[in-house]
PDB file of C-alpha atoms in Angstrom:
ATOM      1  CA  HIS A  23      32.477 -32.244 -60.838  1.00 94.00           C
ATOM      2  CA  PRO A  24      30.824 -30.433 -57.899  1.00 95.00           C
ATOM      3  CA  TYR A  25      28.528 -33.404 -57.175  1.00 96.00           C
ATOM      4  CA  ILE A  26      31.231 -36.065 -56.865  1.00 95.00           C
ATOM      5  CA  TYR A  27      32.666 -36.614 -53.380  1.00 95.00           C
ATOM      6  CA  LYS A  28      36.429 -36.174 -53.252  1.00 94.00           C
ATOM      7  CA  ILE A  29      38.930 -38.931 -52.588  1.00 93.00           C
ATOM      8  CA  THR A  30      41.821 -38.259 -50.227  1.00 95.00           C
ATOM      9  CA  PHE A  31      43.864 -41.333 -51.115  1.00 96.00           C
ATOM     10  CA  ALA A  32      43.515 -44.313 -53.461  1.00 93.00           C
ATOM     11  CA  THR A  33      45.715 -47.276 -54.297  1.00 93.00           C
ATOM     12  CA  ALA A  34      45.256 -50.668 -55.951  1.00 89.00           C
ATOM     13  CA  ASN A  35      47.146 -53.831 -56.787  1.00 90.00           C
ATOM     14  CA  GLU A  36      46.283 -57.153 -58.455  1.00 87.00           C
ATOM     15  CA  SER A  37      44.143 -58.413 -55.562  1.00 85.00           C
ATOM     16  CA  SER A  38      42.654 -55.388 -53.794  1.00 86.00           C
ATOM     17  CA  ALA A  39      41.993 -51.676 -53.724  1.00 89.00           C
ATOM     18  CA  LEU A  40      41.815 -49.030 -51.021  1.00 92.00           C
ATOM     19  CA  VAL A  41      39.980 -45.706 -51.230  1.00 92.00           C
ATOM     20  CA  ILE A  42      39.956 -43.159 -48.403  1.00 95.00           C
ATOM     21  CA  ARG A  43      37.543 -40.240 -48.275  1.00 94.00           C
ATOM     22  CA  PRO A  44      37.094 -37.474 -45.696  1.00 93.00           C
ATOM     23  CA  PHE A  45      34.602 -38.256 -42.918  1.00 92.00           C
ATOM     24  CA  SER A  46      31.334 -36.350 -43.147  1.00 90.00           C
ATOM     25  CA  GLU A  47      29.498 -35.398 -39.952  1.00 88.00           C
ATOM     26  CA  LYS A  48      26.196 -35.167 -41.871  1.00 89.00           C
ATOM     27  CA  GLY A  49      26.532 -38.644 -43.316  1.00 92.00           C
ATOM     28  CA  THR A  50      24.698 -39.996 -46.335  1.00 94.00           C
ATOM     29  CA  LEU A  51      21.236 -39.481 -47.726  1.00 94.00           C
ATOM     30  CA  LYS A  52      20.312 -42.786 -46.088  1.00 92.00           C
ATOM     31  CA  ASP A  53      21.415 -41.401 -42.713  1.00 91.00           C
ATOM     32  CA  LEU A  54      19.172 -38.378 -43.232  1.00 91.00           C
ATOM     33  CA  ILE A  55      16.174 -40.523 -44.146  1.00 90.00           C
ATOM     34  CA  TYR A  56      16.711 -42.791 -41.110  1.00 89.00           C
ATOM     35  CA  LYS A  57      17.583 -39.890 -38.760  1.00 88.00           C
ATOM     36  CA  ALA A  58      20.847 -41.689 -37.999  1.00 88.00           C
ATOM     37  CA  ARG A  59      24.285 -40.512 -36.971  1.00 89.00           C
ATOM     38  CA  PRO A  60      27.095 -41.685 -39.267  1.00 90.00           C
ATOM     39  CA  LYS A  61      29.194 -43.150 -36.433  1.00 91.00           C
ATOM     40  CA  ASP A  62      26.405 -45.364 -35.039  1.00 90.00           C
ATOM     41  CA  PRO A  63      26.543 -49.145 -35.715  1.00 90.00           C
ATOM     42  CA  PHE A  64      24.716 -50.312 -38.847  1.00 88.00           C
ATOM     43  CA  LEU A  65      21.963 -52.259 -37.043  1.00 88.00           C
ATOM     44  CA  LYS A  66      21.224 -49.374 -34.681  1.00 87.00           C
ATOM     45  CA  LYS A  67      21.036 -46.923 -37.593  1.00 87.00           C
ATOM     46  CA  TYR A  68      18.944 -48.783 -40.127  1.00 86.00           C
ATOM     47  CA  CYS A  69      16.909 -51.518 -38.405  1.00 85.00           C
ATOM     48  CA  ASN A  70      14.303 -49.377 -36.647  1.00 78.00           C
ATOM     49  CA  PRO A  71      11.532 -48.567 -39.149  1.00 75.00           C
ATOM     50  CA  LYS A  72       9.888 -46.185 -36.635  1.00 75.00           C
ATOM     51  CA  LYS A  73      12.723 -43.673 -37.090  1.00 74.00           C
ATOM     52  CA  ILE A  74      12.342 -43.377 -40.863  1.00 80.00           C
ATOM     53  CA  GLN A  75      11.277 -39.939 -42.048  1.00 81.00           C
ATOM     54  CA  GLY A  76      10.537 -38.620 -45.485  1.00 83.00           C
ATOM     55  CA  LEU A  77      12.235 -35.714 -47.157  1.00 90.00           C
ATOM     56  CA  GLU A  78      10.634 -32.344 -47.737  1.00 92.00           C
ATOM     57  CA  LEU A  79       9.562 -31.559 -51.292  1.00 95.00           C
ATOM     58  CA  GLN A  80      12.296 -28.923 -51.702  1.00 95.00           C
ATOM     59  CA  GLN A  81      14.955 -31.421 -50.561  1.00 94.00           C
ATOM     60  CA  ILE A  82      13.674 -33.988 -53.062  1.00 94.00           C
ATOM     61  CA  LYS A  83      13.820 -31.413 -55.861  1.00 96.00           C
ATOM     62  CA  THR A  84      17.304 -30.192 -54.934  1.00 96.00           C
ATOM     63  CA  TYR A  85      18.880 -33.588 -54.324  1.00 96.00           C
ATOM     64  CA  GLY A  86      17.139 -35.128 -57.331  1.00 96.00           C
ATOM     65  CA  ARG A  87      18.421 -32.427 -59.661  1.00 97.00           C
ATOM     66  CA  GLN A  88      21.976 -32.703 -58.343  1.00 97.00           C
ATOM     67  CA  ILE A  89      21.993 -36.483 -58.704  1.00 96.00           C
ATOM     68  CA  LEU A  90      20.593 -36.276 -62.245  1.00 96.00           C
ATOM     69  CA  GLU A  91      23.193 -33.646 -63.212  1.00 97.00           C
ATOM     70  CA  VAL A  92      26.124 -35.783 -62.067  1.00 96.00           C
ATOM     71  CA  LEU A  93      24.653 -38.907 -63.714  1.00 95.00           C
ATOM     72  CA  LYS A  94      24.258 -36.955 -66.961  1.00 96.00           C
ATOM     73  CA  PHE A  95      27.878 -35.783 -66.679  1.00 96.00           C
ATOM     74  CA  LEU A  96      29.132 -39.348 -66.128  1.00 94.00           C
ATOM     75  CA  HIS A  97      26.981 -40.674 -68.994  1.00 94.00           C
ATOM     76  CA  GLU A  98      28.333 -38.021 -71.387  1.00 96.00           C
ATOM     77  CA  LYS A  99      31.882 -39.085 -70.471  1.00 93.00           C
ATOM     78  CA  GLY A 100      31.027 -42.767 -71.094  1.00 91.00           C
ATOM     79  CA  PHE A 101      31.555 -43.617 -67.434  1.00 89.00           C
ATOM     80  CA  PRO A 102      29.222 -46.360 -66.100  1.00 84.00           C
ATOM     81  CA  TYR A 103      27.697 -45.829 -62.663  1.00 87.00           C
ATOM     82  CA  GLY A 104      25.598 -48.739 -61.433  1.00 82.00           C
ATOM     83  CA  HIS A 105      25.759 -48.170 -57.688  1.00 85.00           C
ATOM     84  CA  LEU A 106      23.166 -45.464 -57.110  1.00 90.00           C
ATOM     85  CA  HIS A 107      21.364 -45.848 -53.784  1.00 91.00           C
ATOM     86  CA  SER A 108      20.843 -43.597 -50.779  1.00 92.00           C
ATOM     87  CA  ALA A 109      23.954 -44.863 -48.947  1.00 91.00           C
ATOM     88  CA  ASN A 110      26.147 -43.792 -51.898  1.00 93.00           C
ATOM     89  CA  VAL A 111      24.954 -40.183 -51.815  1.00 96.00           C
ATOM     90  CA  MET A 112      26.960 -38.085 -49.338  1.00 96.00           C
ATOM     91  CA  LEU A 113      25.477 -34.881 -47.960  1.00 93.00           C
ATOM     92  CA  ASP A 114      27.712 -31.823 -47.873  1.00 90.00           C
ATOM     93  CA  GLY A 115      25.576 -28.938 -46.624  1.00 87.00           C
ATOM     94  CA  ASP A 116      22.637 -28.755 -49.037  1.00 89.00           C
ATOM     95  CA  THR A 117      24.613 -30.552 -51.734  1.00 94.00           C
ATOM     96  CA  CYS A 118      24.545 -34.229 -52.705  1.00 94.00           C
ATOM     97  CA  LYS A 119      27.753 -35.863 -53.847  1.00 95.00           C
ATOM     98  CA  LEU A 120      28.072 -39.365 -55.325  1.00 95.00           C
ATOM     99  CA  LEU A 121      30.362 -41.970 -53.781  1.00 93.00           C
ATOM    100  CA  ASP A 122      31.924 -45.186 -55.069  1.00 89.00           C
ATOM    101  CA  LEU A 123      32.517 -44.174 -58.666  1.00 88.00           C
ATOM    102  CA  GLU A 124      35.530 -46.489 -58.639  1.00 86.00           C
ATOM    103  CA  ASN A 125      33.373 -49.645 -58.319  1.00 81.00           C
ATOM    104  CA  SER A 126      32.908 -50.055 -62.065  1.00 79.00           C
ATOM    105  CA  LEU A 127      36.644 -49.546 -62.651  1.00 79.00           C
ATOM    106  CA  LEU A 128      37.344 -52.294 -60.116  1.00 80.00           C
ATOM    107  CA  GLY A 129      34.948 -54.685 -61.840  1.00 75.00           C
ATOM    108  CA  LEU A 130      32.390 -54.806 -59.025  1.00 74.00           C
ATOM    109  CA  PRO A 131      28.909 -55.732 -60.237  1.00 70.00           C
ATOM    110  CA  SER A 132      26.169 -53.147 -60.278  1.00 70.00           C
ATOM    111  CA  PHE A 133      24.084 -52.748 -57.132  1.00 65.00           C
ATOM    112  CA  TYR A 134      21.046 -53.600 -59.262  1.00 62.00           C
ATOM    113  CA  ARG A 135      22.601 -56.541 -61.160  1.00 65.00           C
ATOM    114  CA  SER A 136      20.327 -59.102 -59.514  1.00 68.00           C
ATOM    115  CA  TYR A 137      17.268 -57.183 -60.724  1.00 64.00           C
ATOM    116  CA  PHE A 138      18.606 -56.836 -64.286  1.00 60.00           C
ATOM    117  CA  SER A 139      19.587 -60.488 -64.598  1.00 65.00           C
ATOM    118  CA  GLN A 140      15.943 -61.578 -64.149  1.00 67.00           C
ATOM    119  CA  PHE A 141      15.175 -60.330 -67.641  1.00 64.00           C
ATOM    120  CA  ARG A 142      16.451 -62.530 -70.482  1.00 63.00           C
ATOM    121  CA  LYS A 143      16.463 -59.776 -73.116  1.00 62.00           C
ATOM    122  CA  ILE A 144      18.765 -57.448 -71.165  1.00 56.00           C
ATOM    123  CA  ASN A 145      22.448 -58.069 -71.785  1.00 54.00           C
TER     124      ASN A 145
END
């Protein structure tokens, strides 16, 4: 799918998994929002609220549509994706591409699991 970021190499065994992707100079959607460079340390990139900027309306429309299209594609294929957040959306030019699709295959809990588990009626 054009909105899924490619994997260069992947391997797994009984106790671990390794996934390698190409490095992106633009970084993730989170990097764009925080005006951060991908190679900077985590605390330097994301712990200064003064650097946070919003996105332009056209960017929100474009990125939103691309993310919804790939989520629709995954849903139609019966593939669960519970790790949607700005750090799992890679920017490639003016295109968004999802990362970490393998998490559900590896049995990792959803990013939002703690929020879901608060509600008794949701299984």
